[in-house]
Coordinates of C-alpha atoms and ligand atoms in Angstrom, one line a residue:
M21 CA -164.8 133.0 82.3
K22 CA -161.5 134.5 81.9
F23 CA -158.0 133.3 81.6
I24 CA -155.5 135.7 83.2
V25 CA -151.9 135.1 83.7
F26 CA -149.3 137.1 85.7
E27 CA -145.5 136.9 84.5
G28 CA -142.5 139.0 85.7
L29 CA -139.1 138.1 87.4
D30 CA -139.2 136.6 90.6
G31 CA -140.3 139.0 93.4
S32 CA -141.8 141.3 90.8
G33 CA -145.0 141.4 92.9
K34 CA -147.2 138.8 90.9
S35 CA -148.7 137.0 94.2
S36 CA -149.3 140.2 95.8
L37 CA -151.2 141.7 92.6
M38 CA -153.2 138.0 92.1
A39 CA -154.3 138.3 95.9
A40 CA -155.7 141.9 95.3
L41 CA -157.5 140.7 92.2
E42 CA -158.9 137.6 94.1
K43 CA -160.2 139.9 96.7
E44 CA -161.9 141.9 94.1
L45 CA -163.5 138.8 92.4
Q46 CA -164.6 137.4 95.5
K47 CA -166.5 140.8 96.1
R48 CA -168.2 140.1 93.1
Q49 CA -168.7 136.7 93.5
I50 CA -167.2 135.8 90.5
Q51 CA -165.9 132.0 90.9
F52 CA -161.9 131.6 90.2
H53 CA -159.1 129.3 90.3
H54 CA -155.8 130.3 91.7
T55 CA -152.8 128.2 90.3
R56 CA -149.4 128.4 88.9
E57 CA -146.7 127.0 86.8
P58 CA -144.5 124.9 86.7
G59 CA -147.3 123.2 88.8
G60 CA -150.8 123.3 89.7
T61 CA -151.7 119.5 89.4
R62 CA -150.0 116.7 91.8
L63 CA -148.0 115.4 88.7
S64 CA -147.0 118.8 87.6
E65 CA -146.0 119.6 91.2
E66 CA -143.7 116.7 90.9
I67 CA -142.1 118.0 87.8
R68 CA -141.8 121.4 89.5
N69 CA -139.4 120.1 91.9
M70 CA -137.5 118.1 89.2
I71 CA -137.1 121.4 87.6
L72 CA -136.4 123.8 90.5
R73 CA -134.5 121.6 93.3
K74 CA -130.9 122.2 93.7
E75 CA -130.0 119.0 95.1
G76 CA -130.0 115.8 92.7
P77 CA -129.4 116.1 88.9
A78 CA -129.8 119.0 86.9
P79 CA -131.5 118.9 83.6
T80 CA -129.9 120.2 80.4
S81 CA -131.4 123.2 78.8
R82 CA -133.9 121.2 76.1
T83 CA -134.5 118.6 79.0
E84 CA -135.8 121.7 81.3
L85 CA -138.0 123.0 78.5
L86 CA -139.7 119.8 78.2
L87 CA -140.1 119.1 81.9
Y88 CA -141.9 122.9 81.7
E89 CA -144.0 121.7 78.8
A90 CA -144.7 118.1 80.3
S91 CA -146.0 119.9 83.4
R92 CA -147.9 122.5 81.7
A93 CA -149.8 119.9 79.2
Q94 CA -151.0 118.2 82.5
H95 CA -151.9 121.5 84.0
V96 CA -153.9 122.6 80.9
D97 CA -155.9 118.8 80.5
E98 CA -156.4 118.4 84.3
V99 CA -157.1 121.9 85.5
I100 CA -157.1 125.1 83.4
A101 CA -159.2 123.9 80.5
P102 CA -161.6 122.2 82.8
K103 CA -162.1 125.0 85.1
L104 CA -162.6 127.6 82.1
R105 CA -165.2 125.2 80.7
A106 CA -167.1 125.0 84.0
G107 CA -167.3 129.0 83.7
Q108 CA -164.4 129.8 86.2
W109 CA -161.9 132.3 85.9
V110 CA -158.3 130.7 86.0
L111 CA -155.5 133.0 87.3
C112 CA -152.1 131.6 86.4
D113 CA -148.9 132.5 88.2
R114 CA -146.7 132.1 85.0
F115 CA -147.5 130.3 81.8
T116 CA -146.4 130.1 78.3
A117 CA -144.6 133.2 78.1
S118 CA -142.1 132.3 80.9
S119 CA -140.8 129.3 78.8
V120 CA -140.3 132.0 76.0
A121 CA -138.6 134.3 78.3
F122 CA -136.4 131.6 80.4
Q123 CA -135.8 128.9 78.2
G124 CA -135.7 131.2 74.9
G125 CA -134.3 134.4 76.3
G126 CA -132.3 133.0 79.5
R127 CA -131.0 129.7 78.0
E128 CA -131.0 130.7 74.2
I129 CA -133.2 128.0 72.8
K130 CA -134.4 128.9 69.6
E131 CA -137.5 130.9 69.9
S132 CA -139.5 129.0 67.4
D133 CA -139.0 125.8 69.1
V134 CA -140.3 127.1 72.5
H135 CA -143.4 128.5 70.7
A136 CA -143.9 125.2 68.8
L137 CA -143.7 123.3 72.2
N138 CA -146.0 125.8 74.0
D139 CA -148.4 125.3 71.5
F140 CA -148.2 121.7 71.5
A141 CA -148.6 121.9 75.5
T142 CA -151.5 124.0 75.6
G143 CA -153.2 122.6 72.3
G144 CA -153.6 126.6 71.3
L145 CA -155.3 127.5 74.8
K146 CA -154.0 131.4 75.1
A147 CA -154.5 133.5 78.0
D148 CA -157.4 136.5 77.8
L149 CA -154.9 138.9 79.4
T150 CA -151.2 138.5 80.3
V151 CA -150.1 140.7 83.0
L152 CA -146.4 141.7 83.0
L153 CA -144.9 143.3 86.1
D154 CA -141.8 144.7 84.9
L155 CA -139.0 145.1 87.3
S156 CA -135.0 145.7 87.0
V157 CA -132.9 142.5 87.9
E158 CA -131.4 144.7 90.7
E159 CA -134.9 145.4 92.5
S160 CA -135.9 141.6 91.6
R161 CA -132.8 140.4 93.4
R162 CA -133.4 142.8 96.4
R163 CA -137.1 141.8 97.0
R164 CA -136.3 138.2 96.7
Q165 CA -133.5 138.5 99.4
G166 CA -135.9 140.3 101.7
R167 CA -138.5 137.6 101.3
G168 CA -136.1 135.0 101.7
E169 CA -134.7 136.2 104.9
A170 CA -138.2 136.8 106.3
N171 CA -139.4 133.2 105.8
G172 CA -136.1 131.3 105.4
E173 CA -136.6 130.0 101.9
S174 CA -133.2 129.7 99.9
E175 CA -133.1 130.4 96.2
D176 CA -134.0 127.7 93.7
R177 CA -132.2 126.7 90.8
I178 CA -133.6 129.1 88.5
E179 CA -133.3 131.9 90.7
S180 CA -129.7 131.1 91.2
E181 CA -128.8 132.2 88.0
A182 CA -126.4 135.1 87.3
D183 CA -128.0 138.7 86.8
S184 CA -127.0 138.4 83.1
F185 CA -129.3 135.5 82.7
H186 CA -132.2 137.4 84.6
E187 CA -131.6 140.4 82.4
K188 CA -132.2 138.4 79.2
V189 CA -135.3 137.0 80.8
R190 CA -136.6 140.9 81.5
Q191 CA -136.0 141.9 77.8
S192 CA -137.8 138.6 76.5
F193 CA -140.7 139.6 78.6
L194 CA -140.8 143.2 77.2
K195 CA -140.6 142.0 73.8
Q196 CA -143.2 139.9 73.8
A197 CA -145.2 142.4 75.3
R198 CA -144.5 144.7 72.6
A199 CA -145.3 142.2 69.7
D200 CA -148.8 141.4 71.4
E201 CA -150.0 144.5 72.7
K202 CA -153.7 143.9 72.6
N203 CA -153.4 140.7 74.8
W204 CA -150.6 142.2 77.3
L205 CA -150.5 144.6 80.0
V206 CA -147.1 145.8 80.7
L207 CA -147.1 147.5 84.5
D208 CA -144.1 149.4 86.2
A209 CA -143.8 146.7 89.3
K210 CA -142.0 149.9 91.1
N211 CA -145.3 151.3 91.9
T212 CA -147.1 150.7 95.0
P213 CA -149.3 147.3 95.4
D214 CA -152.5 149.7 95.4
V215 CA -151.5 151.6 92.5
L216 CA -150.6 148.4 90.6
F217 CA -154.2 147.0 91.5
Q218 CA -155.9 150.3 90.2
Q219 CA -153.9 150.1 87.0
L220 CA -155.1 146.4 86.3
L221 CA -158.8 147.0 87.5
Q222 CA -158.8 149.9 85.0
V223 CA -157.4 147.7 81.9
L224 CA -159.5 144.9 82.9
S225 CA -162.7 147.3 82.5
E226 CA -161.4 149.2 79.4
R227 CA -160.7 145.7 77.4
K228 CA -164.1 144.4 78.7
I229 CA -162.6 141.5 80.5
L230 CA -164.2 142.6 84.2
V231 CA -167.4 144.7 83.5
Ligands
LIG456 N1 -145.5 146.8 94.5 C1 -144.5 146.2 95.6 N2 -143.8 147.3 96.1 C2 -142.8 147.0 96.7 N3 -142.6 145.6 97.4 C3 -143.5 144.9 96.8 C4 -144.3 145.0 95.8 N4 -145.4 144.0 95.6 C5 -144.5 143.1 96.3 N5 -143.7 143.5 97.4 C6 -142.7 142.8 98.0 O1 -141.9 142.0 97.3 C7 -141.7 140.5 97.8 C8 -142.0 139.8 96.4 O2 -143.4 140.0 96.1 P1 -144.2 138.9 95.5 O3 -144.2 137.6 96.5 O4 -145.6 139.2 95.3 O5 -143.8 138.6 94.3 P2 -143.7 137.3 93.2 O6 -143.6 137.9 91.8 O7 -145.0 136.6 93.6 O8 -142.5 136.4 93.6 P3 -142.0 135.1 93.4 O9 -141.9 134.7 91.7 O10 -140.9 134.7 94.0 O11 -143.2 134.3 93.8 C9 -142.6 140.4 98.7 O12 -141.8 140.7 100.0 C10 -143.7 141.6 98.7 O13 -144.0 142.2 99.9
LIG457 MG1 -145.3 134.5 93.8

């Protein structure tokens, strides 16, 4: 069993790359569970709504971080850890690195505080690989708008932040990847979906994650 996390700005192609990997796992008859943060359990999805909705009261930065961590603790206990124990792969759309990037980088909460809360919420569980789809803020906005127009969805509370916020988030992701190269893979999200998938497969094989 392996725990693979996908990170990157909104619209960077996380869902698309996850879907491609899932097809490959199916082909190889490897059991997996697809999940996301914030969310992944009924309670965590309720917390997700409290975090991302634009109507209703908005949390302050510290409350926002704690809501993410509460949803994460439930997610780890109820879904991620049990699935891994049962031998399944878990593919997760965002995890601890997003809290470091959005609440640490974007909201400028002290990084050591975010790390401490991440450790508490996960009980120390770490991904076998964190895949960062690195994309410029400009391109991220373009893709989000394209997708929003296509399915009539409007931006959530975090997506609505200024470009300067998303730039800090991007730089934090890159910094985290540089600080922990052996557990991260940085992909240039401007590549085609097919190239990105081939790059991911190659690294999964080189690192003996998928053999
Ligand atoms: N490699 C790519 N090149 C060009 N466009 C892409 C690529 N991957 C995905 N897209 C397009 O960009 C948009 C966002 O892709 P996707 O939904 O996979 O991103 P995401 O990171 O999951 O976004 P979100 O965080 O909002 O869920 C979609 O319209 C998708 O078709
Ligand atoms: Mg997605």
